[in-house]
Tab-separated table of C-alpha atoms in Angstrom:
chain	number	residue	atom	x	y	z
O	195	MET	CA	-5.456	3.685	16.804
O	196	VAL	CA	-2.252	2.508	15.170
O	197	THR	CA	0.216	4.991	13.696
O	198	ILE	CA	2.230	3.343	10.963
O	199	ASP	CA	5.985	3.854	10.723
O	200	ALA	CA	6.725	0.998	8.399
O	201	PRO	CA	9.547	-0.946	6.749
O	202	THR	CA	10.541	-0.193	3.169
O	203	SER	CA	10.786	-3.699	1.729
O	204	THR	CA	9.329	-7.155	2.069
O	205	THR	CA	9.947	-10.790	1.278
O	206	LEU	CA	6.212	-11.451	1.413
O	207	PRO	CA	5.263	-13.756	-1.466
O	208	VAL	CA	1.500	-12.983	-1.607
O	209	ALA	CA	-0.701	-10.293	-0.100
O	210	HIS	CA	-4.332	-11.308	0.485
O	211	PHE	CA	-7.033	-8.626	0.225
O	212	ALA	CA	-10.165	-10.105	1.841
O	213	GLU	CA	-12.371	-7.345	0.392
O	214	GLY	CA	-10.424	-6.827	-2.833
O	215	LEU	CA	-9.089	-3.418	-3.835
O	216	VAL	CA	-11.073	-0.200	-4.216
O	217	GLY	CA	-12.896	-0.589	-7.535
O	218	PHE	CA	-11.776	-4.222	-7.909
O	219	PRO	CA	-13.736	-6.260	-5.329
O	220	ASP	CA	-12.851	-9.600	-6.958
O	221	ALA	CA	-9.087	-9.023	-6.860
O	222	HIS	CA	-7.945	-10.806	-3.700
O	223	ASP	CA	-4.412	-12.167	-4.060
O	224	TYR	CA	-1.415	-10.188	-5.251
O	225	ALA	CA	2.263	-11.038	-5.459
O	226	LEU	CA	4.824	-8.318	-4.844
O	227	PHE	CA	7.853	-8.276	-7.134
O	228	GLY	CA	10.923	-6.094	-7.073
O	229	GLY	CA	11.286	-3.680	-4.228
O	230	GLU	CA	14.583	-2.234	-5.392
O	231	GLY	CA	14.567	1.455	-4.594
O	232	GLY	CA	11.208	1.043	-2.863
O	233	VAL	CA	9.218	0.303	-6.036
O	234	PHE	CA	7.253	-2.916	-6.485
O	235	GLU	CA	5.060	-4.521	-9.089
O	236	MET	CA	1.880	-5.787	-7.446
O	237	LEU	CA	0.428	-8.402	-9.766
O	238	PRO	CA	-2.693	-10.540	-9.322
O	239	THR	CA	-2.053	-14.241	-8.839
O	240	ASP	CA	-5.372	-15.227	-10.416
O	241	ASP	CA	-5.938	-12.635	-13.182
O	242	ALA	CA	-8.970	-11.321	-11.262
O	243	GLY	CA	-7.758	-7.741	-11.370
O	244	PRO	CA	-5.216	-5.374	-12.841
O	245	GLY	CA	-1.591	-5.092	-11.845
O	246	PHE	CA	-0.224	-1.997	-10.162
O	247	VAL	CA	3.024	-0.194	-9.592
O	248	VAL	CA	3.310	0.555	-5.889
O	249	ALA	CA	5.907	2.427	-3.884
O	250	ALA	CA	7.024	1.966	-0.300
O	251	ALA	CA	5.762	5.094	1.422
O	252	ALA	CA	8.689	5.167	3.856
O	253	VAL	CA	11.152	5.526	0.960
O	254	PHE	CA	9.406	8.279	-0.984
O	255	PHE	CA	7.467	10.028	1.805
O	256	PRO	CA	9.465	9.654	5.036
O	257	GLY	CA	7.159	12.053	6.890
O	258	TYR	CA	4.020	10.097	5.938
O	259	HIS	CA	2.583	8.262	8.937
O	260	PRO	CA	-1.059	7.329	8.347
O	261	VAL	CA	-3.146	6.397	11.361
O	262	LEU	CA	-5.304	3.282	11.096
O	263	ASP	CA	-8.456	3.004	13.151
O	264	ASP	CA	-8.697	0.100	15.580
O	265	ALA	CA	-11.122	-1.887	13.386
O	266	THR	CA	-8.744	-1.752	10.401
O	267	ALA	CA	-5.741	-2.704	12.525
O	268	GLN	CA	-7.735	-5.630	13.920
O	269	ARG	CA	-8.838	-6.828	10.434
O	270	LEU	CA	-5.196	-6.765	9.358
O	271	GLY	CA	-4.022	-8.444	12.563
O	272	LEU	CA	-1.600	-5.589	13.243
O	273	ASP	CA	-0.590	-5.939	16.869
O	274	ASP	CA	2.758	-4.291	16.115
O	275	ALA	CA	3.025	-1.329	13.724
O	276	GLY	CA	6.443	-2.677	12.717
O	277	ASP	CA	4.656	-5.521	10.895
O	278	ALA	CA	2.996	-3.070	8.486
O	279	LEU	CA	4.298	-2.333	5.017
O	280	VAL	CA	2.632	0.809	3.659
O	281	LEU	CA	2.504	1.046	-0.121
O	282	THR	CA	1.114	3.814	-2.282
O	283	ILE	CA	-0.461	3.047	-5.630
O	284	VAL	CA	1.437	4.943	-8.318
O	285	THR	CA	-0.102	6.376	-11.471
O	286	VAL	CA	1.963	7.383	-14.461
O	287	GLY	CA	0.631	9.686	-17.147
O	288	ALA	CA	1.729	10.159	-20.733
O	289	ASP	CA	5.002	11.594	-19.460
O	290	VAL	CA	6.587	8.691	-17.575
O	291	SER	CA	8.895	11.061	-15.720
O	292	VAL	CA	5.859	12.372	-13.825
O	293	ALA	CA	4.369	9.817	-11.468
O	294	HIS	CA	1.892	10.396	-8.663
O	295	ALA	CA	1.250	8.476	-5.466
O	296	ASN	CA	-2.117	8.063	-3.768
O	297	LEU	CA	-1.527	8.983	-0.112
O	298	LEU	CA	-5.247	9.083	0.689
O	299	ALA	CA	-5.801	5.354	0.133
O	300	PRO	CA	-2.597	3.417	0.834
O	301	VAL	CA	-2.230	-0.333	0.642
O	302	VAL	CA	-1.285	-1.679	4.066
O	303	VAL	CA	0.185	-5.192	4.238
O	304	ASN	CA	0.797	-7.167	7.410
O	305	THR	CA	4.215	-8.616	6.549
O	306	ARG	CA	3.820	-11.323	9.176
O	307	THR	CA	0.452	-12.727	7.988
O	308	GLY	CA	0.059	-11.484	4.409
O	309	ARG	CA	-3.286	-9.817	5.182
O	310	ALA	CA	-3.690	-6.628	3.185
O	311	GLU	CA	-6.174	-3.850	2.662
O	312	GLN	CA	-6.411	-0.679	0.645
O	313	VAL	CA	-7.371	1.758	3.389
O	314	VAL	CA	-9.240	4.962	2.594
O	315	LEU	CA	-8.036	7.289	5.352
O	316	SER	CA	-10.875	9.371	6.741
O	317	GLY	CA	-10.254	12.467	8.797
O	318	GLN	CA	-6.629	12.684	7.669
O	319	ASP	CA	-5.437	15.386	5.319
O	320	PHE	CA	-3.583	13.364	2.688
O	321	PRO	CA	-3.833	14.030	-1.064
O	322	LEU	CA	-5.101	11.616	-3.679
O	323	ARG	CA	-2.344	12.645	-6.114
O	324	THR	CA	1.105	13.622	-4.880
O	325	PRO	CA	4.186	13.757	-7.113
O	326	LEU	CA	6.280	10.703	-6.325
O	327	GLY	CA	9.101	11.738	-4.057
O	328	ALA	CA	7.539	15.025	-2.938
O	329	ASN	CA	8.205	15.563	0.751
């Protein structure tokens, strides 16, 4: 088991999702843009999937420390939890001042290798929709 206590920013040019994202199995390569204030645009490099707004979990949810099972950590090549960047996919409704983060299925990126996966956390009590910035 690997407990993630991750950095809040990255200089990683492309994140590679071997299995795609949940609901978008053909979306494999995403570039991360921005990062100011812990918010990134995650855009596909090949137009195979949609773009997302993602937030660095460590910035908005400092008490959030998901635990990855050994198989997931191995797929991502995470020998050191410090190499993991944990991002939450953000949804914005009609009122843009209200945004929610998905803490149940974070995006975990190995900042050393670029390997990434959207991990559905089983057996952990994290909500699917949490107001962005709620502690």
